[in-house]
Amino acid sequence: MTDAQVVKRVKCKSSVKDPGVRGILKMTRERFVFMPNDPSSSIKHNVEFRLIKGHKSSKEGSNRPALLNLTHDQGNYIFEFENFPDRELCRDFVAKAITSSGEAGGPTSEKTVPHKDEQLSSAEMERRIKLLQEDSELQKLHKQFVIGGVLSETEFWATRKKLLDVNDSRRAKQRVGLKSDMIFNVKPSSDGQSNRVTFNLTPEMIHQIFAEKPAVRQAYINFVPNKMSEKDFWTKYWRAQYLHSTKNIIAAAAEAAEDEELGVFLRQDAILASEIRQKIRKVDPTLDMNADEGDDYTHIPGHGLANNEDVKDELEAQYEPYKRSFLQDINRHAAVVLEGRTIDAETRDTRSVAEALASLKRVELAKEASDDNAHQESLDRVTRMAEIEDLQAPRDPPVAPLCIKDPRDYFNSQQVNALNQLPGTIQVESRLSTSEAYGSLRAYISEIRTVGLSDPIVRPVVAFKVFNSLTQSISSSKYQLGKNPHESILDTLPSVTKDELLLHWTSIQELLKHFWSSYPITTSSLYAKVSRLKDAMSQIYPKLQEIKESARSDSRHQVSLLVQPMVQALDAAFTHYEQDQQKRYAKSVEKPNGYA
Amino acid sequence: MTPVSSKQYTDDVSLLVVLIDTNPLFWSSSAVPLSFSKFLSQVISFLNSILLLNQLNQVMVIATGLNSCGYVYDSSSGSTNHRVETLLQKLEEFVVKDEELNKDDSADEIGSSLLSGSLSMALCYIQRVFRSGSLHPQPRILCMHGSQDGPGQYVAIMNSIFSAQRSMVPIDSCVIGSQHSAFLQQASYITGGVYLKPQQLDGLFQYLTTVFATDLHSRSFLQLPKPTGVDFRASCFCHKNTIDMGYICSVCLSIFCKHHKKCSTCGSAFGQPQTSVPTSSQKRKALNLN
């Protein structure tokens, strides 16, 4: 386990200004030990955490030392870490150790570490740390806002409850299922001398027996402890099992006739049978069993385990209820295992297990019985699937005829639109009639027939102009659009700018999320939070401006396009803040007037 | 019909179908800085250079009139000596015929040419070339269009565009008029052709040879002008405004800029499920059209 012990290289200081002694800090759950690198040095510490009253830590900054101050009755222990992550780790560890040592450290330090004021369980803490480690983006945000003091730990995680919950539920979901072993595989152990067979029974097995054999469960509820003791009950049960294992149906029938209670175990399970009947009723009636015949092995001679019927064909019908095939057992067992553990395995008491299972079944049955709709639905399904087409009324598809009055309405609208868009370019009205126009067209054709093609076709100056304009438009469109239409503008920017933009975007989102969620402001703490958030947001403005200015001139336009929505989002928040502020102010002025 | 196997497949032989706009109202309007004769002289020079590029190249000219369309010139038939003469003569005949068909003498606005008709004829011709003859040239269509889009032809033109797309025939557009043509923009975009609106119309020949003369195979190595953007935005039916977001009738796909109780095009009532048609309850949807 990683958090059972933490070992870091530190400098131990007597005060903040002290250069300190280099050494190794080792933290376990109960105590921390400082061993200096120089064995001759006199500064050695071995202190139990329960003596530690509290801890402080320096603010994070690039050129500041990573300090951790542990407050003790007689003084302080100041450790300087090599880097902040190490410090964070140790601080978290200390926080946990102090809380777990049972000593209420009390908020002695004014800069109380956020972890402390929540009194989190260590499991909760671990989960959060794990989440932070898994998601570097989350870690960045956490560092920026929680450690930067903008948000408190609780606030930060409050919006991410889901993340924590998901992990939680994932943990709780995993439950131990039933064993896939079958009970009758339990080999009886006999001591060889006496004619006695011993079965070992565990609560686990009892649970499984009850789950698989409702009749046994019912019998247990009925008989124990009124009619017989628990021990007798199980003796009878195993006796019945033993009889089964001998496969002597006639003997079983005889025993059952003698002993009514024993007969319960030997006869076929009535509750089970009714359940099976229920299931068969629920089978889709349109299921074609013939189609599955190819998959069925039982018709192949010598296949399957249930072919001993022919051997015992001569057995009379009176033994029928005592027959139980191996396959039935397997199927029942498989069904129970797949169903999973329906009740808590913790229940040790045999009777309560039996009752719990029984009540569960009852609830299920009641549910099914009340579900009349399902029954109706299945009936509908039958009629639908097995309908006789000749007898059905002709069914027209439900169609509403589409009636478009005049398509020209649409197309003419486009025309008007085009004209509206280009008001300056509406062509000068031709003053010629159609016939005159045709005449002029013919005149043009005859003109070219007599004159011939113009020579030169294009004047070089014009051709040059054409080339210039074409080249310009091609190069500019190529530059602006990029070769690949799927390429986003972000990818064309240098990676530093891209990362910075993305980071700002996520942090703005985080801040705004908290900002808007704290409205309407009802408590003073919310008010303080909003003003804190506002300050943090106002710090982003110059950063965005910086990004804009640092961008290369050719990508500046793109960057400003990207930055714009961020600024707009922030602006909206600020406008709201100011309006709210004004309203508050107005209210505070109004109130005394109103009362006066 | 020649079996496919005996055909000659080449990547540098082109079949160029040129659609010339012969809308008399357009050419006689004073807004066009180029006379029809100058236009013809530049186009004919361009056609000659196409035929000179490869002796197997084939050029087809279709005139797009106000009332009819017609094949004006086919380089594969007739003598090679009097190309221009035959073209001009046929063109004149076509204009006369087109005038005869004209009944409406009012010329208060420039009508639109039958672009859909000439596009269909071009596609038919290309199909005929595919199915007959020993050559299998690379076909393309060049629209030299000036007059404005005829909204009534919208469906026909879109159908031609899609059939051109299916038979892999690119439609190049050279717009001579003062306005951009939304139809041709879409046609070139969908079929992968080039859309160009020359700024210097007196240098039309230069545009044609630079942009439209190269065969399809060579195009893959060239940087040809790309449209800076095709306007796919739709206009609402109620106010004819171009909109980014709007309401769409779920029955007939008419577009509205605000919520209506009833579709003005097909009459479907919105917001209330029809009792007879439970499956297709008309819901209005706000849809981003971009």
Short mmCIF file of N, CA and C in Angstrom, two decimals, chain A residues 465-475, chain B residues 196 206-207 210-211 225:
data_model
loop_
_atom_site.label_atom_id
_atom_site.label_comp_id
_atom_site.label_asym_id
_atom_site.label_seq_id
_atom_site.Cartn_x
_atom_site.Cartn_y
_atom_site.Cartn_z
N LYS A 465 -3.50 40.35 -66.18
CA LYS A 465 -4.40 40.68 -65.07
C LYS A 465 -5.16 39.44 -64.61
N VAL A 466 -5.65 38.69 -65.60
CA VAL A 466 -6.41 37.48 -65.28
C VAL A 466 -5.55 36.52 -64.48
N PHE A 467 -4.33 36.33 -64.95
CA PHE A 467 -3.41 35.43 -64.25
C PHE A 467 -3.21 35.88 -62.81
N ASN A 468 -2.97 37.18 -62.68
CA ASN A 468 -2.73 37.72 -61.34
C ASN A 468 -3.89 37.46 -60.40
N SER A 469 -5.07 37.78 -60.89
CA SER A 469 -6.23 37.66 -60.01
C SER A 469 -6.49 36.20 -59.68
N LEU A 470 -6.30 35.32 -60.67
CA LEU A 470 -6.52 33.89 -60.41
C LEU A 470 -5.54 33.37 -59.37
N THR A 471 -4.27 33.73 -59.56
CA THR A 471 -3.27 33.24 -58.63
C THR A 471 -3.56 33.73 -57.23
N GLN A 472 -3.93 35.00 -57.17
CA GLN A 472 -4.20 35.58 -55.86
C GLN A 472 -5.36 34.86 -55.17
N SER A 473 -6.42 34.66 -55.91
CA SER A 473 -7.60 34.05 -55.27
C SER A 473 -7.30 32.61 -54.89
N ILE A 474 -6.54 31.91 -55.75
CA ILE A 474 -6.23 30.51 -55.42
C ILE A 474 -5.37 30.45 -54.18
N SER A 475 -4.31 31.29 -54.14
CA SER A 475 -3.41 31.20 -52.99
C SER A 475 -4.11 31.63 -51.71
N LEU B 196 -16.55 29.24 -61.39
CA LEU B 196 -15.75 30.45 -61.55
C LEU B 196 -16.63 31.57 -62.06
N GLN B 206 -8.64 33.77 -71.52
CA GLN B 206 -7.56 33.41 -70.61
C GLN B 206 -8.09 32.57 -69.44
N TYR B 207 -9.22 32.98 -68.91
CA TYR B 207 -9.85 32.20 -67.83
C TYR B 207 -10.16 30.78 -68.30
N THR B 210 -7.04 28.72 -68.80
CA THR B 210 -6.28 28.44 -67.58
C THR B 210 -7.04 27.47 -66.67
N VAL B 211 -8.32 27.68 -66.56
CA VAL B 211 -9.05 26.93 -65.55
C VAL B 211 -9.76 25.70 -66.13
N PRO B 225 -9.14 27.17 -58.94
CA PRO B 225 -9.86 28.05 -58.00
C PRO B 225 -10.94 27.28 -57.25
#
